[in-house]
PDB file of N, CA and C in Angstrom:
ATOM      1  N   MET A  11      15.492   3.360  -6.919  1.00  0.00           N
ATOM      2  CA  MET A  11      14.795   4.460  -6.272  1.00  0.00           C
ATOM      3  C   MET A  11      13.613   3.878  -5.508  1.00  0.00           C
ATOM      4  N   ASP A  12      13.543   4.152  -4.222  1.00  0.00           N
ATOM      5  CA  ASP A  12      12.447   3.625  -3.427  1.00  0.00           C
ATOM      6  C   ASP A  12      11.223   4.542  -3.512  1.00  0.00           C
ATOM      7  N   GLU A  13      10.095   4.053  -2.980  1.00  0.00           N
ATOM      8  CA  GLU A  13       8.839   4.801  -3.096  1.00  0.00           C
ATOM      9  C   GLU A  13       8.901   6.148  -2.385  1.00  0.00           C
ATOM     10  N   LYS A  14       9.569   6.192  -1.254  1.00  0.00           N
ATOM     11  CA  LYS A  14       9.690   7.453  -0.516  1.00  0.00           C
ATOM     12  C   LYS A  14      10.415   8.506  -1.361  1.00  0.00           C
ATOM     13  N   THR A  15      11.451   8.093  -2.044  1.00  0.00           N
ATOM     14  CA  THR A  15      12.195   9.009  -2.920  1.00  0.00           C
ATOM     15  C   THR A  15      11.330   9.451  -4.091  1.00  0.00           C
ATOM     16  N   LEU A  16      10.589   8.503  -4.673  1.00  0.00           N
ATOM     17  CA  LEU A  16       9.685   8.839  -5.780  1.00  0.00           C
ATOM     18  C   LEU A  16       8.659   9.889  -5.344  1.00  0.00           C
ATOM     19  N   ILE A  17       8.057   9.670  -4.195  1.00  0.00           N
ATOM     20  CA  ILE A  17       7.044  10.605  -3.704  1.00  0.00           C
ATOM     21  C   ILE A  17       7.654  11.974  -3.449  1.00  0.00           C
ATOM     22  N   HIS A  18       8.861  12.001  -2.911  1.00  0.00           N
ATOM     23  CA  HIS A  18       9.535  13.275  -2.670  1.00  0.00           C
ATOM     24  C   HIS A  18       9.803  14.005  -3.989  1.00  0.00           C
ATOM     25  N   GLN A  19      10.284  13.286  -4.995  1.00  0.00           N
ATOM     26  CA  GLN A  19      10.553  13.917  -6.291  1.00  0.00           C
ATOM     27  C   GLN A  19       9.262  14.426  -6.937  1.00  0.00           C
ATOM     28  N   ILE A  20       8.195  13.649  -6.827  1.00  0.00           N
ATOM     29  CA  ILE A  20       6.903  14.087  -7.370  1.00  0.00           C
ATOM     30  C   ILE A  20       6.452  15.357  -6.666  1.00  0.00           C
ATOM     31  N   SER A  21       6.548  15.374  -5.365  1.00  0.00           N
ATOM     32  CA  SER A  21       6.151  16.551  -4.585  1.00  0.00           C
ATOM     33  C   SER A  21       6.970  17.784  -4.983  1.00  0.00           C
ATOM     34  N   THR A  22       8.261  17.603  -5.170  1.00  0.00           N
ATOM     35  CA  THR A  22       9.135  18.710  -5.571  1.00  0.00           C
ATOM     36  C   THR A  22       8.717  19.262  -6.926  1.00  0.00           C
ATOM     37  N   LEU A  23       8.382  18.387  -7.860  1.00  0.00           N
ATOM     38  CA  LEU A  23       7.972  18.838  -9.191  1.00  0.00           C
ATOM     39  C   LEU A  23       6.606  19.520  -9.161  1.00  0.00           C
ATOM     40  N   VAL A  24       5.700  19.029  -8.351  1.00  0.00           N
ATOM     41  CA  VAL A  24       4.386  19.683  -8.209  1.00  0.00           C
ATOM     42  C   VAL A  24       4.579  21.088  -7.623  1.00  0.00           C
ATOM     43  N   ASP A  25       5.453  21.204  -6.639  1.00  0.00           N
ATOM     44  CA  ASP A  25       5.761  22.527  -6.074  1.00  0.00           C
ATOM     45  C   ASP A  25       6.327  23.455  -7.146  1.00  0.00           C
ATOM     46  N   GLU A  26       7.166  22.899  -8.017  1.00  0.00           N
ATOM     47  CA  GLU A  26       7.736  23.712  -9.095  1.00  0.00           C
ATOM     48  C   GLU A  26       6.650  24.183 -10.063  1.00  0.00           C
ATOM     49  N   GLU A  27       5.684  23.319 -10.356  1.00  0.00           N
ATOM     50  CA  GLU A  27       4.561  23.723 -11.205  1.00  0.00           C
ATOM     51  C   GLU A  27       3.853  24.937 -10.613  1.00  0.00           C
ATOM     52  N   HIS A  28       3.563  24.871  -9.331  1.00  0.00           N
ATOM     53  CA  HIS A  28       2.872  25.984  -8.657  1.00  0.00           C
ATOM     54  C   HIS A  28       3.726  27.254  -8.682  1.00  0.00           C
ATOM     55  N   LYS A  29       4.998  27.083  -8.456  1.00  0.00           N
ATOM     56  CA  LYS A  29       5.919  28.225  -8.452  1.00  0.00           C
ATOM     57  C   LYS A  29       5.966  28.894  -9.830  1.00  0.00           C
ATOM     58  N   LEU A  30       6.013  28.092 -10.875  1.00  0.00           N
ATOM     59  CA  LEU A  30       6.040  28.642 -12.229  1.00  0.00           C
ATOM     60  C   LEU A  30       4.774  29.442 -12.527  1.00  0.00           C
ATOM     61  N   ARG A  31       3.642  28.919 -12.130  1.00  0.00           N
ATOM     62  CA  ARG A  31       2.383  29.627 -12.375  1.00  0.00           C
ATOM     63  C   ARG A  31       2.336  30.940 -11.590  1.00  0.00           C
ATOM     64  N   THR A  32       2.838  30.920 -10.369  1.00  0.00           N
ATOM     65  CA  THR A  32       2.891  32.129  -9.550  1.00  0.00           C
ATOM     66  C   THR A  32       3.839  33.152 -10.168  1.00  0.00           C
ATOM     67  N   GLN A  33       4.990  32.688 -10.651  1.00  0.00           N
ATOM     68  CA  GLN A  33       5.953  33.589 -11.271  1.00  0.00           C
ATOM     69  C   GLN A  33       5.374  34.226 -12.533  1.00  0.00           C
ATOM     70  N   LEU A  34       4.620  33.451 -13.303  1.00  0.00           N
ATOM     71  CA  LEU A  34       3.991  33.999 -14.504  1.00  0.00           C
ATOM     72  C   LEU A  34       2.983  35.076 -14.133  1.00  0.00           C
ATOM     73  N   GLN A  35       2.145  34.787 -13.141  1.00  0.00           N
ATOM     74  CA  GLN A  35       1.137  35.760 -12.716  1.00  0.00           C
ATOM     75  C   GLN A  35       1.775  37.036 -12.188  1.00  0.00           C
ATOM     76  N   ALA A  36       2.942  36.910 -11.576  1.00  0.00           N
ATOM     77  CA  ALA A  36       3.637  38.077 -11.025  1.00  0.00           C
ATOM     78  C   ALA A  36       4.477  38.794 -12.080  1.00  0.00           C
ATOM     79  N   GLY A  37       4.501  38.247 -13.292  1.00  0.00           N
ATOM     80  CA  GLY A  37       5.261  38.874 -14.373  1.00  0.00           C
ATOM     81  C   GLY A  37       6.758  38.637 -14.286  1.00  0.00           C
ATOM     82  N   LYS A  38       7.178  37.641 -13.517  1.00  0.00           N
ATOM     83  CA  LYS A  38       8.605  37.364 -13.341  1.00  0.00           C
ATOM     84  C   LYS A  38       9.172  36.502 -14.463  1.00  0.00           C
ATOM     85  N   ILE A  39       8.303  35.769 -15.155  1.00  0.00           N
ATOM     86  CA  ILE A  39       8.728  34.966 -16.299  1.00  0.00           C
ATOM     87  C   ILE A  39       7.716  35.153 -17.421  1.00  0.00           C
ATOM     88  N   THR A  40       8.144  34.848 -18.621  1.00  0.00           N
ATOM     89  CA  THR A  40       7.253  34.970 -19.776  1.00  0.00           C
ATOM     90  C   THR A  40       6.388  33.718 -19.903  1.00  0.00           C
ATOM     91  N   GLU A  41       5.329  33.837 -20.698  1.00  0.00           N
ATOM     92  CA  GLU A  41       4.471  32.675 -20.961  1.00  0.00           C
ATOM     93  C   GLU A  41       5.275  31.561 -21.618  1.00  0.00           C
ATOM     94  N   GLN A  42       6.185  31.934 -22.500  1.00  0.00           N
ATOM     95  CA  GLN A  42       7.000  30.920 -23.184  1.00  0.00           C
ATOM     96  C   GLN A  42       7.912  30.201 -22.200  1.00  0.00           C
ATOM     97  N   ASP A  43       8.513  30.952 -21.268  1.00  0.00           N
ATOM     98  CA  ASP A  43       9.364  30.333 -20.248  1.00  0.00           C
ATOM     99  C   ASP A  43       8.553  29.359 -19.397  1.00  0.00           C
ATOM    100  N   GLU A  44       7.364  29.804 -18.996  1.00  0.00           N
ATOM    101  CA  GLU A  44       6.510  28.949 -18.182  1.00  0.00           C
ATOM    102  C   GLU A  44       6.128  27.696 -18.965  1.00  0.00           C
ATOM    103  N   HIS A  45       5.714  27.897 -20.206  1.00  0.00           N
ATOM    104  CA  HIS A  45       5.284  26.780 -21.038  1.00  0.00           C
ATOM    105  C   HIS A  45       6.414  25.759 -21.216  1.00  0.00           C
ATOM    106  N   ASP A  46       7.602  26.235 -21.545  1.00  0.00           N
ATOM    107  CA  ASP A  46       8.732  25.338 -21.783  1.00  0.00           C
ATOM    108  C   ASP A  46       9.081  24.542 -20.531  1.00  0.00           C
ATOM    109  N   ARG A  47       9.161  25.206 -19.411  1.00  0.00           N
ATOM    110  CA  ARG A  47       9.539  24.524 -18.170  1.00  0.00           C
ATOM    111  C   ARG A  47       8.411  23.608 -17.690  1.00  0.00           C
ATOM    112  N   LEU A  48       7.151  24.063 -17.826  1.00  0.00           N
ATOM    113  CA  LEU A  48       6.026  23.209 -17.431  1.00  0.00           C
ATOM    114  C   LEU A  48       6.006  21.917 -18.234  1.00  0.00           C
ATOM    115  N   ARG A  49       6.303  22.022 -19.501  1.00  0.00           N
ATOM    116  CA  ARG A  49       6.319  20.828 -20.357  1.00  0.00           C
ATOM    117  C   ARG A  49       7.354  19.829 -19.843  1.00  0.00           C
ATOM    118  N   ALA A  50       8.528  20.322 -19.510  1.00  0.00           N
ATOM    119  CA  ALA A  50       9.583  19.448 -18.992  1.00  0.00           C
ATOM    120  C   ALA A  50       9.176  18.824 -17.658  1.00  0.00           C
ATOM    121  N   VAL A  51       8.562  19.618 -16.798  1.00  0.00           N
ATOM    122  CA  VAL A  51       8.109  19.123 -15.487  1.00  0.00           C
ATOM    123  C   VAL A  51       7.032  18.063 -15.676  1.00  0.00           C
ATOM    124  N   GLU A  52       6.099  18.294 -16.585  1.00  0.00           N
ATOM    125  CA  GLU A  52       5.028  17.335 -16.830  1.00  0.00           C
ATOM    126  C   GLU A  52       5.568  15.996 -17.320  1.00  0.00           C
ATOM    127  N   VAL A  53       6.567  16.046 -18.180  1.00  0.00           N
ATOM    128  CA  VAL A  53       7.171  14.805 -18.686  1.00  0.00           C
ATOM    129  C   VAL A  53       7.842  14.048 -17.539  1.00  0.00           C
ATOM    130  N   GLN A  54       8.573  14.768 -16.707  1.00  0.00           N
ATOM    131  CA  GLN A  54       9.223  14.130 -15.560  1.00  0.00           C
ATOM    132  C   GLN A  54       8.185  13.519 -14.621  1.00  0.00           C
ATOM    133  N   LEU A  55       7.102  14.246 -14.374  1.00  0.00           N
ATOM    134  CA  LEU A  55       6.038  13.721 -13.512  1.00  0.00           C
ATOM    135  C   LEU A  55       5.419  12.455 -14.107  1.00  0.00           C
ATOM    136  N   ASP A  56       5.171  12.463 -15.408  1.00  0.00           N
ATOM    137  CA  ASP A  56       4.610  11.278 -16.057  1.00  0.00           C
ATOM    138  C   ASP A  56       5.534  10.075 -15.867  1.00  0.00           C
ATOM    139  N   GLN A  57       6.838  10.289 -16.017  1.00  0.00           N
ATOM    140  CA  GLN A  57       7.791   9.202 -15.843  1.00  0.00           C
ATOM    141  C   GLN A  57       7.787   8.680 -14.405  1.00  0.00           C
ATOM    142  N   LEU A  58       7.766   9.587 -13.449  1.00  0.00           N
ATOM    143  CA  LEU A  58       7.788   9.176 -12.046  1.00  0.00           C
ATOM    144  C   LEU A  58       6.520   8.439 -11.647  1.00  0.00           C
ATOM    145  N   TRP A  59       5.353   8.950 -12.080  1.00  0.00           N
ATOM    146  CA  TRP A  59       4.092   8.273 -11.771  1.00  0.00           C
ATOM    147  C   TRP A  59       4.062   6.887 -12.415  1.00  0.00           C
ATOM    148  N   ASP A  60       4.545   6.793 -13.646  1.00  0.00           N
ATOM    149  CA  ASP A  60       4.596   5.510 -14.340  1.00  0.00           C
ATOM    150  C   ASP A  60       5.487   4.534 -13.573  1.00  0.00           C
ATOM    151  N   LEU A  61       6.647   5.007 -13.153  1.00  0.00           N
ATOM    152  CA  LEU A  61       7.567   4.147 -12.417  1.00  0.00           C
ATOM    153  C   LEU A  61       6.944   3.685 -11.101  1.00  0.00           C
ATOM    154  N   MET A  62       6.282   4.578 -10.397  1.00  0.00           N
ATOM    155  CA  MET A  62       5.668   4.196  -9.133  1.00  0.00           C
ATOM    156  C   MET A  62       4.580   3.141  -9.351  1.00  0.00           C
ATOM    157  N   ARG A  63       3.740   3.342 -10.359  1.00  0.00           N
ATOM    158  CA  ARG A  63       2.681   2.362 -10.638  1.00  0.00           C
ATOM    159  C   ARG A  63       3.275   0.992 -10.979  1.00  0.00           C
ATOM    160  N   ARG A  64       4.312   0.991 -11.796  1.00  0.00           N
ATOM    161  CA  ARG A  64       4.917  -0.281 -12.199  1.00  0.00           C
ATOM    162  C   ARG A  64       5.653  -0.952 -11.045  1.00  0.00           C
ATOM    163  N   ARG A  65       6.270  -0.166 -10.158  1.00  0.00           N
ATOM    164  CA  ARG A  65       6.926  -0.734  -8.970  1.00  0.00           C
ATOM    165  C   ARG A  65       5.884  -1.378  -8.051  1.00  0.00           C
ATOM    166  N   ARG A  66       4.755  -0.700  -7.876  1.00  0.00           N
ATOM    167  CA  ARG A  66       3.692  -1.249  -7.031  1.00  0.00           C
ATOM    168  C   ARG A  66       3.118  -2.527  -7.638  1.00  0.00           C
ATOM    169  N   ALA A  67       2.946  -2.532  -8.955  1.00  0.00           N
ATOM    170  CA  ALA A  67       2.434  -3.731  -9.634  1.00  0.00           C
ATOM    171  C   ALA A  67       3.422  -4.887  -9.487  1.00  0.00           C
ATOM    172  N   ALA A  68       4.696  -4.604  -9.626  1.00  0.00           N
ATOM    173  CA  ALA A  68       5.711  -5.647  -9.474  1.00  0.00           C
ATOM    174  C   ALA A  68       5.655  -6.247  -8.074  1.00  0.00           C
ATOM    175  N   LYS A  69       5.533  -5.382  -7.082  1.00  0.00           N
ATOM    176  CA  LYS A  69       5.473  -5.851  -5.694  1.00  0.00           C
ATOM    177  C   LYS A  69       4.273  -6.768  -5.483  1.00  0.00           C
ATOM    178  N   LEU A  70       3.114  -6.400  -6.059  1.00  0.00           N
ATOM    179  CA  LEU A  70       1.914  -7.227  -5.940  1.00  0.00           C
ATOM    180  C   LEU A  70       2.088  -8.590  -6.612  1.00  0.00           C
ATOM    181  N   GLN A  71       2.940  -8.627  -7.629  1.00  0.00           N
ATOM    182  CA  GLN A  71       3.185  -9.876  -8.357  1.00  0.00           C
ATOM    183  C   GLN A  71       4.324 -10.681  -7.741  1.00  0.00           C
ATOM    184  N   GLY A  72       4.873 -10.182  -6.628  1.00  0.00           N
ATOM    185  CA  GLY A  72       5.951 -10.902  -5.965  1.00  0.00           C
ATOM    186  C   GLY A  72       7.318 -10.675  -6.567  1.00  0.00           C
ATOM    187  N   VAL A  73       7.441  -9.643  -7.393  1.00  0.00           N
ATOM    188  CA  VAL A  73       8.716  -9.292  -8.012  1.00  0.00           C
ATOM    189  C   VAL A  73       9.295  -8.113  -7.244  1.00  0.00           C
ATOM    190  N   SER A  74      10.604  -8.089  -7.107  1.00  0.00           N
ATOM    191  CA  SER A  74      11.241  -6.983  -6.409  1.00  0.00           C
ATOM    192  C   SER A  74      11.012  -5.681  -7.171  1.00  0.00           C
ATOM    193  N   PRO A  75      10.459  -4.652  -6.524  1.00  0.00           N
ATOM    194  CA  PRO A  75      10.266  -3.363  -7.184  1.00  0.00           C
ATOM    195  C   PRO A  75      11.576  -2.754  -7.677  1.00  0.00           C
ATOM    196  N   ASP A  76      12.689  -3.155  -7.050  1.00  0.00           N
ATOM    197  CA  ASP A  76      13.991  -2.626  -7.452  1.00  0.00           C
ATOM    198  C   ASP A  76      14.418  -3.101  -8.839  1.00  0.00           C
ATOM    199  N   GLU A  77      13.762  -4.123  -9.341  1.00  0.00           N
ATOM    200  CA  GLU A  77      14.069  -4.624 -10.682  1.00  0.00           C
ATOM    201  C   GLU A  77      13.399  -3.797 -11.777  1.00  0.00           C
ATOM    202  N   VAL A  78      12.458  -2.951 -11.396  1.00  0.00           N
ATOM    203  CA  VAL A  78      11.711  -2.139 -12.365  1.00  0.00           C
ATOM    204  C   VAL A  78      12.529  -0.905 -12.722  1.00  0.00           C
ATOM    205  N   GLN A  79      12.711  -0.702 -13.997  1.00  0.00           N
ATOM    206  CA  GLN A  79      13.459   0.456 -14.488  1.00  0.00           C
ATOM    207  C   GLN A  79      12.500   1.495 -15.068  1.00  0.00           C
ATOM    208  N   ALA A  80      12.890   2.743 -14.997  1.00  0.00           N
ATOM    209  CA  ALA A  80      12.073   3.826 -15.553  1.00  0.00           C
ATOM    210  C   ALA A  80      12.014   3.696 -17.072  1.00  0.00           C
ATOM    211  N   HIS A  81      10.851   3.985 -17.623  1.00  0.00           N
ATOM    212  CA  HIS A  81      10.708   4.047 -19.072  1.00  0.00           C
ATOM    213  C   HIS A  81      11.201   5.405 -19.561  1.00  0.00           C
ATOM    214  N   SER A  82      11.593   5.457 -20.807  1.00  0.00           N
ATOM    215  CA  SER A  82      12.041   6.722 -21.389  1.00  0.00           C
ATOM    216  C   SER A  82      10.881   7.704 -21.469  1.00  0.00           C
ATOM    217  N   ALA A  83      11.207   8.976 -21.547  1.00  0.00           N
ATOM    218  CA  ALA A  83      10.184  10.011 -21.675  1.00  0.00           C
ATOM    219  C   ALA A  83       9.348   9.763 -22.924  1.00  0.00           C
ATOM    220  N   ASP A  84       9.988   9.392 -24.008  1.00  0.00           N
ATOM    221  CA  ASP A  84       9.272   9.157 -25.266  1.00  0.00           C
ATOM    222  C   ASP A  84       8.264   8.018 -25.110  1.00  0.00           C
ATOM    223  N   GLU A  85       8.680   6.947 -24.447  1.00  0.00           N
ATOM    224  CA  GLU A  85       7.778   5.815 -24.262  1.00  0.00           C
ATOM    225  C   GLU A  85       6.586   6.185 -23.382  1.00  0.00           C
ATOM    226  N   VAL A  86       6.841   6.877 -22.297  1.00  0.00           N
ATOM    227  CA  VAL A  86       5.764   7.257 -21.375  1.00  0.00           C
ATOM    228  C   VAL A  86       4.807   8.236 -22.033  1.00  0.00           C
ATOM    229  N   GLU A  87       5.323   9.151 -22.799  1.00  0.00           N
ATOM    230  CA  GLU A  87       4.492  10.180 -23.425  1.00  0.00           C
ATOM    231  C   GLU A  87       3.662   9.635 -24.585  1.00  0.00           C
ATOM    232  N   HIS A  88       3.979   8.456 -25.080  1.00  0.00           N
ATOM    233  CA  HIS A  88       3.249   7.928 -26.232  1.00  0.00           C
ATOM    234  C   HIS A  88       2.483   6.649 -25.922  1.00  0.00           C
ATOM    235  N   TYR A  89       2.178   6.421 -24.640  1.00  0.00           N
ATOM    236  CA  TYR A  89       1.324   5.288 -24.290  1.00  0.00           C
ATOM    237  C   TYR A  89      -0.027   5.461 -24.968  1.00  0.00           C
ATOM    238  N   LEU A  90      -0.594   4.341 -25.377  1.00  0.00           N
ATOM    239  CA  LEU A  90      -1.957   4.375 -25.921  1.00  0.00           C
ATOM    240  C   LEU A  90      -2.917   4.277 -24.755  1.00  0.00           C
ATOM    241  N   GLN A  91      -3.926   5.110 -24.742  1.00  0.00           N
ATOM    242  CA  GLN A  91      -4.909   5.101 -23.656  1.00  0.00           C
ATOM    243  C   GLN A  91      -6.043   4.165 -23.977  1.00  0.00           C
TER     244      GLN A  91
END
């Protein structure tokens, strides 16, 4: 996945976040529906941002960014800060 594709996927998920919040405010979905879907979107965003950062780091180190694989949702969600 190239950087342009990553950015497009991130943008699509951010748009979905906004849409979910708008739907909740309009009463089109329940708080639980919004919460469940937002959680899934947030995990996907974390994975994509992580992948983009690691691809950029690889490129700076002279390694092909295409060699970088996405980490699992569990791994990304449990990084130590």
